[in-house]
Amino acid sequence: MCGFIVSSFGSRFEIENSGKYIEYRGPDYTGYQLFNEIHHLHKRLSIIDLSKNGNQPMFSSDGNYCITYNGEIYNFDLLRRDLLQKSYQFNSDSDTEVILALYKIYGIKFLNKLRGMFSFVINDKIKNCLYLARDHVGMKPLFYFIEKKNILISSEIKPIINILKNKKFKLNNKAISEYLKYGFINKNNTIFKDIKNFEHGYYAKFDLNEYKFEKRKWFSPEFSKNTNININRKGIKECIRKRIQEAVELHVISDRKVGLLLSGGLD
């Protein structure tokens, strides 16, 4: 996992100081850059492309786009090969640059091409906006706070509170009640009223000219309504076996050593 902070609030000192709360998420490298008048801080845990070329924040070669990203794209190699056929020139072997390249060529609609777990922010200097996105089922965290013309985005809540330490955040009693009753908080709420949990399967655009925040759903699971399917037990077992094998093969793609931990069910 990695962690990041993207903010129009605060100073560089405040942003870097707040990075201590997500240090454990990315011990391999800390990157900071002020891009398009927005602070970007990234804590990297390197899995794909261990070289400095995979460090973040990462920028497009033309200097128009910047990405901070947490996650892993399992089909990035296939997507990379497709981009190479379109004559895209890569500077790294990382999946981060694949996301940046896809955005540059296809725009934010490229999300449907991704297979993996992710949360990211892309700063587009041409459109003067920020794009936020989160994976299909919300495996990677993403929180945000908006006040008038400013936005603060982070992988965790603590950096938001630390950067805005002069602001008194009110507790969300309904969210706390939900957590105590169900063990989770529903929808995009957190235990603080003004800090939101970005929903999975959504992307949002924050316009830096008009300061509008527009959110759209990009993924919804599809369920077949066909009830006349012949159930073949052997065929189903084979299909499940192939799906599990494919998933495992994709998940172990790494430039680090891979380990396996089996649970006895008592953890």
Tab-separated table of N, CA, C and O in Angstrom, residues 85-143:
chain	number	residue	atom	x	y	z
A	85	GLN	N	1.829	0.244	-28.630
A	85	GLN	CA	1.405	0.135	-30.028
A	85	GLN	C	0.870	1.460	-30.554
A	85	GLN	O	0.866	1.696	-31.757
A	86	LYS	N	0.424	2.312	-29.643
A	86	LYS	CA	-0.046	3.646	-30.026
A	86	LYS	C	1.101	4.664	-29.977
A	86	LYS	O	0.870	5.865	-29.977
A	87	SER	N	2.346	4.135	-29.873
A	87	SER	CA	3.576	4.942	-29.890
A	87	SER	C	3.753	5.811	-28.647
A	87	SER	O	4.444	6.832	-28.697
A	88	TYR	N	3.161	5.407	-27.530
A	88	TYR	CA	3.383	6.145	-26.294
A	88	TYR	C	4.774	5.822	-25.751
A	88	TYR	O	5.173	4.662	-25.694
A	89	GLN	N	5.513	6.843	-25.353
A	89	GLN	CA	6.869	6.675	-24.844
A	89	GLN	C	6.865	6.667	-23.312
A	89	GLN	O	6.502	7.676	-22.686
A	90	PHE	N	7.245	5.546	-22.724
A	90	PHE	CA	7.267	5.429	-21.265
A	90	PHE	C	8.640	5.773	-20.695
A	90	PHE	O	9.667	5.503	-21.315
A	91	ASN	N	8.622	6.326	-19.473
A	91	ASN	CA	9.860	6.632	-18.754
A	91	ASN	C	10.100	5.667	-17.596
A	91	ASN	O	11.125	5.755	-16.920
A	92	SER	N	9.136	4.766	-17.358
A	92	SER	CA	9.273	3.810	-16.261
A	92	SER	C	8.560	2.513	-16.641
A	92	SER	O	7.911	2.426	-17.690
A	93	ASP	N	8.674	1.525	-15.760
A	93	ASP	CA	7.958	0.261	-15.937
A	93	ASP	C	6.828	0.139	-14.923
A	93	ASP	O	6.338	-0.955	-14.653
A	94	SER	N	6.411	1.236	-14.345
A	94	SER	CA	5.425	1.221	-13.263
A	94	SER	C	3.997	1.244	-13.786
A	94	SER	O	3.710	1.731	-14.884
A	95	ASP	N	3.077	0.723	-12.962
A	95	ASP	CA	1.664	0.792	-13.315
A	95	ASP	C	1.129	2.210	-13.142
A	95	ASP	O	0.125	2.584	-13.752
A	96	THR	N	1.822	3.027	-12.332
A	96	THR	CA	1.425	4.425	-12.146
A	96	THR	C	1.451	5.176	-13.468
A	96	THR	O	0.508	5.895	-13.807
A	97	GLU	N	2.523	4.996	-14.212
A	97	GLU	CA	2.648	5.708	-15.482
A	97	GLU	C	1.633	5.212	-16.502
A	97	GLU	O	1.206	5.978	-17.376
A	98	VAL	N	1.227	3.955	-16.386
A	98	VAL	CA	0.197	3.426	-17.282
A	98	VAL	C	-1.121	4.173	-17.056
A	98	VAL	O	-1.816	4.546	-18.005
A	99	ILE	N	-1.474	4.411	-15.792
A	99	ILE	CA	-2.686	5.169	-15.479
A	99	ILE	C	-2.605	6.570	-16.065
A	99	ILE	O	-3.551	7.074	-16.687
A	100	LEU	N	-1.462	7.218	-15.880
A	100	LEU	CA	-1.267	8.573	-16.384
A	100	LEU	C	-1.370	8.612	-17.907
A	100	LEU	O	-1.991	9.518	-18.481
A	101	ALA	N	-0.788	7.611	-18.562
A	101	ALA	CA	-0.837	7.534	-20.025
A	101	ALA	C	-2.264	7.302	-20.525
A	101	ALA	O	-2.697	7.904	-21.514
A	102	LEU	N	-2.996	6.429	-19.837
A	102	LEU	CA	-4.380	6.159	-20.215
A	102	LEU	C	-5.231	7.417	-20.109
A	102	LEU	O	-6.072	7.700	-20.973
A	103	TYR	N	-5.013	8.183	-19.040
A	103	TYR	CA	-5.772	9.424	-18.882
A	103	TYR	C	-5.443	10.407	-20.002
A	103	TYR	O	-6.337	11.061	-20.555
A	104	LYS	N	-4.170	10.517	-20.329
A	104	LYS	CA	-3.750	11.455	-21.362
A	104	LYS	C	-4.375	11.117	-22.714
A	104	LYS	O	-4.734	12.016	-23.479
A	105	ILE	N	-4.531	9.826	-23.008
A	105	ILE	CA	-5.052	9.401	-24.314
A	105	ILE	C	-6.580	9.310	-24.334
A	105	ILE	O	-7.225	9.754	-25.286
A	106	TYR	N	-7.173	8.755	-23.269
A	106	TYR	CA	-8.608	8.478	-23.283
A	106	TYR	C	-9.444	9.397	-22.394
A	106	TYR	O	-10.676	9.352	-22.456
A	107	GLY	N	-8.793	10.215	-21.545
A	107	GLY	CA	-9.570	10.978	-20.585
A	107	GLY	C	-10.011	10.099	-19.433
A	107	GLY	O	-9.627	8.934	-19.333
A	108	ILE	N	-10.852	10.611	-18.569
A	108	ILE	CA	-11.225	9.891	-17.352
A	108	ILE	C	-12.045	8.631	-17.644
A	108	ILE	O	-12.166	7.741	-16.783
A	109	LYS	N	-12.562	8.477	-18.847
A	109	LYS	CA	-13.340	7.287	-19.195
A	109	LYS	C	-12.488	6.018	-19.262
A	109	LYS	O	-13.018	4.911	-19.399
A	110	PHE	N	-11.178	6.168	-19.135
A	110	PHE	CA	-10.290	5.004	-19.156
A	110	PHE	C	-10.513	4.083	-17.961
A	110	PHE	O	-10.051	2.941	-17.947
A	111	LEU	N	-11.222	4.540	-16.947
A	111	LEU	CA	-11.409	3.762	-15.722
A	111	LEU	C	-11.964	2.368	-15.986
A	111	LEU	O	-11.618	1.401	-15.296
A	112	ASN	N	-12.802	2.248	-16.975
A	112	ASN	CA	-13.393	0.947	-17.294
A	112	ASN	C	-12.380	-0.066	-17.812
A	112	ASN	O	-12.665	-1.255	-17.890
A	113	LYS	N	-11.188	0.396	-18.170
A	113	LYS	CA	-10.142	-0.500	-18.656
A	113	LYS	C	-9.354	-1.139	-17.515
A	113	LYS	O	-8.627	-2.113	-17.726
A	114	LEU	N	-9.463	-0.578	-16.312
A	114	LEU	CA	-8.630	-1.012	-15.190
A	114	LEU	C	-9.180	-2.245	-14.489
A	114	LEU	O	-10.377	-2.363	-14.240
A	115	ARG	N	-8.255	-3.112	-14.142
A	115	ARG	CA	-8.579	-4.258	-13.294
A	115	ARG	C	-7.593	-4.224	-12.130
A	115	ARG	O	-6.397	-4.473	-12.302
A	116	GLY	N	-8.097	-3.895	-10.962
A	116	GLY	CA	-7.187	-3.786	-9.831
A	116	GLY	C	-7.823	-3.085	-8.657
A	116	GLY	O	-9.046	-2.954	-8.556
A	117	MET	N	-6.981	-2.625	-7.755
A	117	MET	CA	-7.428	-1.870	-6.573
A	117	MET	C	-6.692	-0.537	-6.598
A	117	MET	O	-5.477	-0.498	-6.798
A	118	PHE	N	-7.417	0.557	-6.388
A	118	PHE	CA	-6.767	1.853	-6.538
A	118	PHE	C	-7.595	2.996	-5.954
A	118	PHE	O	-8.820	2.913	-5.831
A	119	SER	N	-6.898	4.036	-5.589
A	119	SER	CA	-7.477	5.361	-5.384
A	119	SER	C	-6.413	6.331	-5.875
A	119	SER	O	-5.216	6.109	-5.660
A	120	PHE	N	-6.822	7.361	-6.567
A	120	PHE	CA	-5.832	8.307	-7.094
A	120	PHE	C	-6.430	9.682	-7.312
A	120	PHE	O	-7.661	9.859	-7.323
A	121	VAL	N	-5.521	10.652	-7.472
A	121	VAL	CA	-5.897	12.011	-7.854
A	121	VAL	C	-5.023	12.404	-9.036
A	121	VAL	O	-3.799	12.279	-8.977
A	122	ILE	N	-5.657	12.851	-10.105
A	122	ILE	CA	-4.938	13.376	-11.264
A	122	ILE	C	-5.179	14.875	-11.341
A	122	ILE	O	-6.324	15.338	-11.341
A	123	ASN	N	-4.099	15.628	-11.366
A	123	ASN	CA	-4.158	17.085	-11.493
A	123	ASN	C	-3.938	17.433	-12.960
A	123	ASN	O	-2.865	17.196	-13.513
A	124	ASP	N	-4.967	17.979	-13.594
A	124	ASP	CA	-4.938	18.316	-15.016
A	124	ASP	C	-4.766	19.822	-15.163
A	124	ASP	O	-5.697	20.596	-14.907
A	125	LYS	N	-3.565	20.235	-15.579
A	125	LYS	CA	-3.277	21.669	-15.711
A	125	LYS	C	-4.015	22.289	-16.898
A	125	LYS	O	-4.359	23.472	-16.885
A	126	ILE	N	-4.276	21.501	-17.938
A	126	ILE	CA	-4.970	22.005	-19.126
A	126	ILE	C	-6.418	22.361	-18.787
A	126	ILE	O	-6.892	23.467	-19.103
A	127	LYS	N	-7.127	21.433	-18.149
A	127	LYS	CA	-8.525	21.675	-17.765
A	127	LYS	C	-8.629	22.432	-16.444
A	127	LYS	O	-9.728	22.857	-16.060
A	128	ASN	N	-7.486	22.565	-15.757
A	128	ASN	CA	-7.420	23.202	-14.442
A	128	ASN	C	-8.422	22.559	-13.475
A	128	ASN	O	-9.310	23.215	-12.923
A	129	CYS	N	-8.236	21.268	-13.278
A	129	CYS	CA	-9.139	20.527	-12.405
A	129	CYS	C	-8.413	19.337	-11.785
A	129	CYS	O	-7.320	18.953	-12.218
A	130	LEU	N	-9.046	18.779	-10.774
A	130	LEU	CA	-8.570	17.552	-10.146
A	130	LEU	C	-9.592	16.456	-10.403
A	130	LEU	O	-10.801	16.686	-10.296
A	131	TYR	N	-9.104	15.267	-10.735
A	131	TYR	CA	-9.965	14.096	-10.843
A	131	TYR	C	-9.623	13.138	-9.712
A	131	TYR	O	-8.464	12.784	-9.516
A	132	LEU	N	-10.652	12.723	-8.970
A	132	LEU	CA	-10.511	11.720	-7.922
A	132	LEU	C	-11.203	10.451	-8.400
A	132	LEU	O	-12.254	10.522	-9.053
A	133	ALA	N	-10.648	9.306	-8.067
A	133	ALA	CA	-11.303	8.049	-8.439
A	133	ALA	C	-10.956	6.957	-7.440
A	133	ALA	O	-9.878	6.962	-6.841
A	134	ARG	N	-11.891	6.024	-7.302
A	134	ARG	CA	-11.699	4.897	-6.384
A	134	ARG	C	-12.154	3.609	-7.061
A	134	ARG	O	-13.069	3.614	-7.891
A	135	ASP	N	-11.516	2.519	-6.714
A	135	ASP	CA	-11.749	1.249	-7.397
A	135	ASP	C	-13.169	0.707	-7.228
A	135	ASP	O	-13.986	1.265	-6.488
A	136	HIS	N	-13.422	-0.393	-7.914
A	136	HIS	CA	-14.758	-0.974	-8.032
A	136	HIS	C	-15.438	-1.217	-6.687
A	136	HIS	O	-16.643	-0.953	-6.541
A	137	VAL	N	-14.717	-1.754	-5.713
A	137	VAL	CA	-15.327	-2.148	-4.437
A	137	VAL	C	-14.731	-1.420	-3.233
A	137	VAL	O	-15.041	-1.748	-2.089
A	138	GLY	N	-13.875	-0.444	-3.468
A	138	GLY	CA	-13.344	0.366	-2.371
A	138	GLY	C	-12.257	-0.295	-1.562
A	138	GLY	O	-12.191	-0.131	-0.340
A	139	MET	N	-11.362	-1.018	-2.221
A	139	MET	CA	-10.264	-1.672	-1.509
A	139	MET	C	-9.227	-0.666	-1.027
A	139	MET	O	-8.542	-0.902	-0.027
A	140	LYS	N	-9.076	0.442	-1.738
A	140	LYS	CA	-8.117	1.467	-1.347
A	140	LYS	C	-8.854	2.702	-0.818
A	140	LYS	O	-9.792	3.187	-1.451
A	141	PRO	N	-8.432	3.225	0.339
A	141	PRO	CA	-9.172	4.319	0.987
A	141	PRO	C	-8.969	5.668	0.313
A	141	PRO	O	-7.941	5.917	-0.326
A	142	LEU	N	-9.958	6.545	0.485
A	142	LEU	CA	-9.870	7.901	-0.050
A	142	LEU	C	-10.848	8.792	0.710
A	142	LEU	O	-12.059	8.532	0.708
A	143	PHE	N	-10.322	9.832	1.357
A	143	PHE	CA	-11.142	10.757	2.137
A	143	PHE	C	-10.929	12.183	1.626
A	143	PHE	O	-9.865	12.502	1.103
